[in-house]
Amino acid sequence: MKQRKQYREHWVVALQNADVPVRLTAGMIDPISGAHMMARYKALIPNADVVEVTDIGHYPQIESAELVLESIFGFIED
C-alpha cells in the first residue's frame, strides 16, 4: 500500500475540496478499504455521502451488484 501513503495528502485535499458531489459505496468487511477506511473518510469529509454495505468485502459491485446499482442510481437521481 505504498501508493496509499505516497498520495494520501493529494487525495485527502482533493476530496475535501471537491466541487462535485461524491458518494462512496464500500463493503464493510473489506480488509483493505472497508469499515476502517469509511470511518476515516467520514472523519475527514464533512457531511460525507457514504453507503456502507454490511457483509460485503472488497468487490461490492460483484458481491452485491443490485445494491451497488441502487446506490449509483440513487446518487444520480439526488
PDB file of C-alpha atoms in Angstrom, residues 31-74:
ATOM      1  CA  PRO A  31      -9.765  -5.826   4.882  1.00  0.00           C
ATOM      2  CA  ILE A  32      -8.157  -3.303   2.503  1.00  0.00           C
ATOM      3  CA  SER A  33     -10.637  -0.438   2.378  1.00  0.00           C
ATOM      4  CA  GLY A  34     -13.614  -1.432   4.473  1.00  0.00           C
ATOM      5  CA  ALA A  35     -15.051  -0.134   7.730  1.00  0.00           C
ATOM      6  CA  HIS A  36     -11.799   1.419   8.941  1.00  0.00           C
ATOM      7  CA  MET A  37     -11.393   3.445   5.741  1.00  0.00           C
ATOM      8  CA  MET A  38     -15.017   4.566   5.750  1.00  0.00           C
ATOM      9  CA  ALA A  39     -14.654   5.744   9.356  1.00  0.00           C
ATOM     10  CA  ARG A  40     -11.545   7.724   8.427  1.00  0.00           C
ATOM     11  CA  TYR A  41     -13.249   9.172   5.341  1.00  0.00           C
ATOM     12  CA  LYS A  42     -16.224  10.339   7.396  1.00  0.00           C
ATOM     13  CA  ALA A  43     -13.846  11.925   9.912  1.00  0.00           C
ATOM     14  CA  LEU A  44     -12.080  13.863   7.136  1.00  0.00           C
ATOM     15  CA  ILE A  45     -15.036  14.802   4.933  1.00  0.00           C
ATOM     16  CA  PRO A  46     -17.843  16.882   6.448  1.00  0.00           C
ATOM     17  CA  ASN A  47     -21.324  15.571   5.561  1.00  0.00           C
ATOM     18  CA  ALA A  48     -19.847  12.576   3.746  1.00  0.00           C
ATOM     19  CA  ASP A  49     -22.264  10.715   1.478  1.00  0.00           C
ATOM     20  CA  VAL A  50     -21.469   7.062   2.098  1.00  0.00           C
ATOM     21  CA  VAL A  51     -23.196   3.751   1.544  1.00  0.00           C
ATOM     22  CA  GLU A  52     -21.835   1.138   3.927  1.00  0.00           C
ATOM     23  CA  VAL A  53     -22.658  -2.359   2.732  1.00  0.00           C
ATOM     24  CA  THR A  54     -22.569  -4.883   5.570  1.00  0.00           C
ATOM     25  CA  ASP A  55     -21.400  -8.453   4.958  1.00  0.00           C
ATOM     26  CA  ILE A  56     -19.678  -7.451   1.719  1.00  0.00           C
ATOM     27  CA  GLY A  57     -15.942  -7.405   1.033  1.00  0.00           C
ATOM     28  CA  HIS A  58     -13.595  -5.771  -1.458  1.00  0.00           C
ATOM     29  CA  TYR A  59     -15.798  -6.200  -4.534  1.00  0.00           C
ATOM     30  CA  PRO A  60     -19.289  -4.916  -3.656  1.00  0.00           C
ATOM     31  CA  GLN A  61     -20.072  -4.425  -7.357  1.00  0.00           C
ATOM     32  CA  ILE A  62     -19.722  -8.198  -7.781  1.00  0.00           C
ATOM     33  CA  GLU A  63     -20.852  -9.413  -4.357  1.00  0.00           C
ATOM     34  CA  SER A  64     -23.976  -7.247  -4.299  1.00  0.00           C
ATOM     35  CA  ALA A  65     -24.405  -5.779  -7.771  1.00  0.00           C
ATOM     36  CA  GLU A  66     -28.051  -4.841  -7.268  1.00  0.00           C
ATOM     37  CA  LEU A  67     -27.326  -2.860  -4.116  1.00  0.00           C
ATOM     38  CA  VAL A  68     -24.432  -1.029  -5.788  1.00  0.00           C
ATOM     39  CA  LEU A  69     -26.646  -0.148  -8.750  1.00  0.00           C
ATOM     40  CA  GLU A  70     -29.300   1.188  -6.370  1.00  0.00           C
ATOM     41  CA  SER A  71     -26.609   3.308  -4.725  1.00  0.00           C
ATOM     42  CA  ILE A  72     -25.422   4.677  -8.067  1.00  0.00           C
ATOM     43  CA  PHE A  73     -28.890   5.389  -9.434  1.00  0.00           C
ATOM     44  CA  GLY A  74     -29.977   6.932  -6.139  1.00  0.00           C
TER      45      GLY A  74
END
